[in-house]
XYZ file of C-alpha atoms in Angstrom:
370
model
C 0.000 0.000 0.000
C 1.483 3.345 -1.042
C 1.822 6.105 1.591
C -0.948 8.249 0.063
C -3.409 5.339 0.078
C -2.486 4.500 3.668
C -3.143 8.099 4.710
C -6.506 8.091 2.942
C -7.599 4.797 4.564
C -6.586 6.128 7.988
C -8.613 9.283 7.291
C -11.581 7.153 6.116
C -11.497 5.062 9.299
C -11.479 8.189 11.457
C -14.439 9.715 9.582
C -16.316 6.513 8.785
C -19.811 7.782 9.626
C -19.561 10.865 7.427
C -17.882 8.938 4.608
C -20.621 6.307 4.493
C -23.297 8.985 4.503
C -21.642 10.650 1.503
C -21.509 7.316 -0.339
C -25.200 6.649 0.384
C -26.156 9.931 -1.253
C -23.808 9.584 -4.214
C -25.326 8.644 -7.584
C -21.960 7.546 -8.977
C -21.035 3.848 -8.613
C -18.305 3.317 -6.039
C -15.989 1.679 -8.573
C -16.209 4.713 -10.900
C -16.194 7.631 -8.461
C -13.557 9.502 -6.461
C -13.689 6.900 -3.665
C -12.919 3.895 -5.876
C -9.839 3.093 -3.787
C -12.282 1.826 -1.139
C -13.224 -1.077 -3.411
C -10.069 -2.769 -2.096
C -10.553 -1.572 1.493
C -14.203 -2.293 2.204
C -13.708 -2.720 5.952
C -14.468 1.006 6.348
C -17.829 0.615 4.569
C -21.167 -0.100 6.245
C -23.172 -3.127 5.158
C -25.748 -1.213 3.111
C -22.997 0.635 1.221
C -21.192 -2.635 0.502
C -24.430 -4.241 -0.630
C -25.164 -1.375 -2.989
C -21.702 -1.679 -4.573
C -22.135 -5.471 -4.709
C -25.435 -5.212 -6.595
C -23.971 -2.657 -8.999
C -21.181 -5.094 -9.854
C -23.673 -7.942 -10.348
C -25.683 -5.689 -12.674
C -22.542 -5.184 -14.762
C -22.078 -8.962 -14.997
C -25.703 -9.382 -16.037
C -25.420 -6.725 -18.751
C -22.575 -8.628 -20.398
C -24.361 -11.954 -20.089
C -27.844 -11.479 -21.541
C -29.272 -14.845 -22.602
C -32.633 -16.518 -22.964
C -34.554 -17.335 -19.805
C -34.136 -20.851 -18.399
C -37.220 -22.919 -17.607
C -37.136 -25.340 -14.658
C -39.803 -28.022 -15.061
C -40.261 -30.034 -11.878
C -42.786 -32.073 -9.974
C -43.463 -30.801 -6.478
C -42.697 -34.169 -4.888
C -39.272 -34.334 -6.597
C -38.155 -30.700 -6.623
C -34.584 -31.245 -5.430
C -33.622 -34.153 -7.710
C -35.293 -32.763 -10.814
C -33.922 -29.242 -10.242
C -30.483 -30.807 -9.899
C -30.862 -32.582 -13.236
C -32.158 -29.415 -14.897
C -29.399 -27.107 -13.652
C -26.375 -29.336 -13.149
C -25.730 -29.551 -16.897
C -25.994 -25.770 -17.395
C -22.912 -23.597 -17.801
C -22.152 -20.809 -15.286
C -23.066 -18.213 -17.941
C -26.442 -19.852 -18.545
C -27.209 -19.923 -14.812
C -26.869 -16.158 -14.634
C -29.927 -15.887 -16.866
C -33.406 -15.379 -15.471
C -35.009 -18.566 -14.150
C -38.690 -19.323 -14.311
C -40.362 -22.317 -12.709
C -43.055 -24.624 -14.045
C -44.602 -27.077 -11.598
C -45.890 -29.947 -13.702
C -49.635 -30.427 -13.578
C -50.272 -26.870 -12.424
C -51.538 -23.985 -14.502
C -50.268 -20.425 -14.460
C -47.155 -18.554 -15.444
C -44.284 -17.626 -13.172
C -44.459 -13.901 -12.483
C -41.975 -14.276 -9.618
C -44.106 -16.048 -7.047
C -43.329 -19.567 -8.268
C -39.598 -18.853 -8.349
C -39.770 -17.569 -4.778
C -41.635 -20.713 -3.749
C -39.095 -22.883 -5.578
C -36.271 -21.255 -3.613
C -38.149 -21.909 -0.363
C -38.600 -25.602 -1.187
C -34.980 -26.011 -2.263
C -33.802 -24.324 0.961
C -35.683 -26.961 2.973
C -34.543 -29.882 0.844
C -30.870 -28.933 1.130
C -31.041 -30.069 4.765
C -33.179 -33.151 4.146
C -31.430 -36.013 6.024
C -32.206 -38.249 3.031
C -29.400 -36.538 1.071
C -26.960 -36.506 4.026
C -25.408 -33.231 2.868
C -25.593 -31.135 6.034
C -25.950 -31.671 9.751
C -26.657 -29.293 12.618
C -23.767 -28.022 14.701
C -23.370 -29.675 18.135
C -23.525 -26.269 19.788
C -26.843 -24.674 18.866
C -28.558 -27.441 16.839
C -29.849 -24.692 14.517
C -27.004 -23.741 12.206
C -25.634 -26.229 9.668
C -22.256 -27.558 8.576
C -21.253 -30.029 5.879
C -21.892 -33.619 6.904
C -18.647 -35.599 7.059
C -20.738 -38.711 6.309
C -22.031 -37.277 3.034
C -19.828 -39.670 1.036
C -22.416 -42.364 1.730
C -24.425 -40.525 -0.912
C -22.516 -41.431 -4.120
C -23.476 -38.120 -5.777
C -22.663 -35.965 -2.760
C -19.985 -33.798 -4.397
C -22.191 -33.057 -7.410
C -24.991 -32.178 -4.998
C -22.706 -29.866 -2.997
C -21.721 -28.062 -6.185
C -25.414 -27.744 -7.070
C -26.219 -26.349 -3.601
C -23.383 -23.837 -3.942
C -24.822 -22.699 -7.259
C -28.355 -22.413 -5.860
C -27.318 -20.323 -2.847
C -25.189 -18.039 -5.023
C -28.009 -17.774 -7.565
C -30.442 -16.783 -4.800
C -28.053 -13.977 -3.789
C -27.676 -13.047 -7.465
C -31.483 -12.886 -7.809
C -31.817 -10.996 -4.501
C -33.913 -13.776 -2.933
C -33.573 -14.732 0.732
C -33.307 -18.356 1.820
C -34.392 -19.788 5.145
C -31.057 -21.450 5.846
C -28.356 -20.649 8.371
C -24.813 -21.984 8.470
C -21.986 -21.999 11.006
C -19.490 -19.133 11.284
C -16.741 -21.326 9.849
C -18.853 -22.195 6.796
C -19.476 -18.516 6.011
C -15.746 -17.866 6.366
C -15.004 -20.633 3.866
C -17.242 -18.859 1.337
C -15.501 -15.544 2.026
C -12.041 -17.073 1.768
C -11.206 -16.048 5.338
C -8.997 -18.043 7.679
C -10.746 -20.251 10.231
C -9.715 -19.594 13.814
C -10.088 -21.494 17.069
C -12.540 -18.814 18.283
C -15.022 -19.930 15.600
C -15.379 -23.191 17.513
C -17.198 -21.333 20.296
C -20.253 -21.003 18.035
C -19.930 -24.421 16.441
C -19.244 -26.767 19.368
C -19.194 -24.975 22.711
C -18.248 -28.068 24.748
C -15.226 -28.661 22.533
C -14.305 -24.967 22.714
C -14.437 -24.999 26.539
C -12.227 -28.102 26.594
C -9.655 -26.362 24.434
C -9.818 -23.244 26.608
C -9.172 -25.405 29.671
C -6.132 -26.860 27.959
C -4.787 -23.401 27.073
C -5.375 -21.899 30.514
C -3.856 -24.668 32.665
C -0.506 -26.312 33.072
C -0.755 -29.672 31.295
C 1.099 -31.667 33.941
C -0.947 -30.241 36.809
C -4.187 -30.944 34.920
C -3.105 -34.495 34.045
C -2.971 -33.722 30.324
C 0.700 -34.380 29.705
C -0.013 -37.547 27.681
C -1.566 -35.891 24.607
C 0.035 -36.050 21.182
C -0.663 -34.444 17.789
C -3.343 -36.931 16.776
C -7.087 -37.170 17.112
C -9.425 -40.117 17.059
C -12.530 -40.076 14.873
C -15.295 -42.580 15.445
C -17.580 -43.503 12.536
C -20.284 -46.108 13.093
C -18.339 -47.747 15.898
C -15.020 -47.814 14.016
C -12.290 -45.601 15.472
C -9.587 -44.139 13.257
C -6.569 -42.144 14.403
C -5.546 -39.174 12.271
C -2.373 -37.159 12.619
C -2.688 -33.390 12.931
C 0.770 -32.909 11.428
C 3.395 -35.251 9.916
C 4.647 -37.785 12.498
C 2.097 -36.365 14.923
C 1.828 -39.583 16.934
C 5.460 -39.094 18.015
C 5.083 -35.408 18.947
C 3.957 -34.742 22.508
C 1.721 -31.788 23.326
C 3.541 -29.492 25.761
C 2.883 -26.114 27.318
C 5.168 -24.674 24.651
C 3.298 -26.073 21.623
C -0.264 -26.449 22.912
C -1.449 -23.339 21.002
C -0.407 -25.031 17.769
C -2.195 -28.206 18.882
C -5.428 -26.310 19.563
C -5.166 -24.540 16.208
C -4.595 -27.775 14.272
C -7.263 -29.839 15.997
C -9.807 -27.045 15.538
C -8.944 -26.791 11.842
C -9.296 -30.551 11.477
C -12.689 -30.472 13.127
C -14.011 -27.503 11.121
C -12.244 -28.113 7.812
C -10.082 -31.211 7.475
C -12.801 -33.852 7.544
C -15.054 -31.996 5.051
C -12.462 -30.471 2.735
C -13.810 -32.095 -0.459
C -17.403 -31.106 0.375
C -16.395 -27.484 0.957
C -14.409 -27.391 -2.289
C -17.358 -28.738 -4.308
C -19.720 -26.206 -2.723
C -17.325 -23.315 -3.411
C -16.762 -24.432 -7.008
C -20.506 -24.107 -7.553
C -20.850 -20.852 -5.619
C -18.032 -19.101 -7.478
C -19.564 -20.201 -10.793
C -22.198 -17.529 -10.124
C -20.551 -14.945 -7.872
C -16.804 -14.263 -8.111
C -14.804 -14.857 -4.958
C -13.296 -11.352 -4.973
C -16.782 -9.828 -4.971
C -18.382 -11.877 -2.192
C -15.291 -11.487 -0.006
C -16.041 -7.809 0.692
C -18.509 -8.924 3.379
C -17.975 -10.197 6.917
C -19.409 -13.540 8.035
C -22.328 -11.795 9.786
C -23.031 -9.692 6.697
C -22.964 -12.765 4.460
C -25.593 -14.376 6.678
C -27.782 -11.286 6.202
C -27.168 -11.403 2.460
C -28.278 -15.053 2.236
C -31.054 -15.189 4.813
C -32.120 -11.634 5.585
C -33.266 -10.628 9.052
C -35.001 -13.432 10.978
C -38.619 -13.054 12.041
C -38.983 -13.405 15.817
C -42.371 -14.459 17.180
C -42.594 -13.368 20.827
C -45.590 -15.631 21.434
C -43.599 -18.652 20.273
C -40.741 -17.638 22.587
C -43.122 -17.423 25.528
C -44.041 -21.082 25.042
C -40.461 -22.031 25.951
C -40.345 -22.318 29.796
C -36.887 -20.772 30.270
C -37.773 -17.853 27.993
C -41.195 -17.396 29.603
C -39.609 -16.782 32.992
C -37.416 -14.084 31.497
C -40.210 -12.425 29.526
C -42.807 -12.420 32.292
C -40.585 -11.620 35.297
C -38.669 -8.404 35.835
C -34.974 -9.237 35.984
C -33.068 -8.807 39.198
C -29.371 -8.530 39.339
C -27.590 -11.425 40.975
C -24.137 -11.450 42.449
C -22.732 -12.604 39.117
C -24.350 -9.734 37.252
C -26.630 -12.053 35.260
C -30.412 -11.531 35.179
C -32.504 -13.980 37.160
C -33.793 -16.831 35.061
C -30.405 -17.350 33.401
C -28.176 -20.133 34.627
C -24.465 -19.597 34.200
C -22.402 -22.660 33.401
C -19.129 -22.673 35.240
C -16.181 -25.015 34.943
C -15.054 -24.828 38.529
C -13.092 -27.855 39.759
C -15.254 -30.393 41.556
C -12.296 -31.857 43.418
C -11.050 -30.447 46.682
C -7.511 -30.866 45.375
C -5.582 -27.733 44.536
C -4.872 -28.949 40.975
C -7.630 -28.286 38.433
C -9.767 -31.129 37.141
C -9.926 -31.278 33.337
C -13.198 -31.893 31.501
C -13.804 -35.591 30.853
C -13.528 -34.788 27.168
C -9.791 -34.236 27.634
C -9.020 -37.250 29.811
C -7.705 -39.303 26.895
C -4.271 -39.663 25.337
C -5.969 -38.569 22.115
C -9.157 -36.533 21.872
C -12.052 -38.695 20.758
C -14.218 -36.858 18.293
C -17.498 -38.604 17.592
C -18.581 -37.339 14.209
């Protein structure tokens, strides 16, 4: 970065609010105006300004790619499979054309409503256990990650590429999908590095175990018998995988435990589903270039795909733990948490002065049940 650009970016960061307001009112596309240097430094831009630039760039792609509309003829009871067959053979350029949907046996033309409904059905079918493509994260049981067992579906990589194309096409068409993925999955789409902190959202129990390891002396906690391997159990069969070359001969010590945590977290979030992620991204980037989608953060990408969620207060009140919070005024406890919330603590249960590690860590190798 040249000195002048660095000075401008520093100035933009210091006056971010005013700068974004100017860009909102500007009628000149960001890439063509006096602030075009910000195209490569989008961290100073607010989400709505980024999204506006993003849509302008997609419009440019569409202008250079005008083709005939593509008809998708499907039966309602076989939407996923038949949509896959219809679109899998299409080129990336063809998929950027306008889609219109025909449900066999039904009258009427698609004026936009049928396409919206098609996207809704596809969004549900993506997570259908029958296809074994995605599974919920152990942490919240709501967000999804690639299923490491998906290879039991012989067409799983073709399906992942198809799903990547569909999600990118929905963004391209400015349609929201009712699907939510883990932080690490969004980061894969954005081309951002996965960090250990992402595990907090994906598998909180695993994250707490790793935090315990980082915060305590290994010998005092009885964890001085770990090595750079992990065990993965699939249908009762346990397999040991090395986290680095010759990992079974490398002991985990206080000096290298940060590397161990980094590698085992990467294996859990990436290593076991690498081929699935690659197939998905190949399909996604067929529609939206990587350099264009990467201007967003993981939270912004979730908004781009799914929009803002609708929260039904009445539904929340039917959940006992939420009801107590909604109906009772909160009182401050000694911990600073409102009443009705239980705080999970990892205090040692032993009277011994040395800390007691979580049971998850009491193995020579961590056992990860997929």
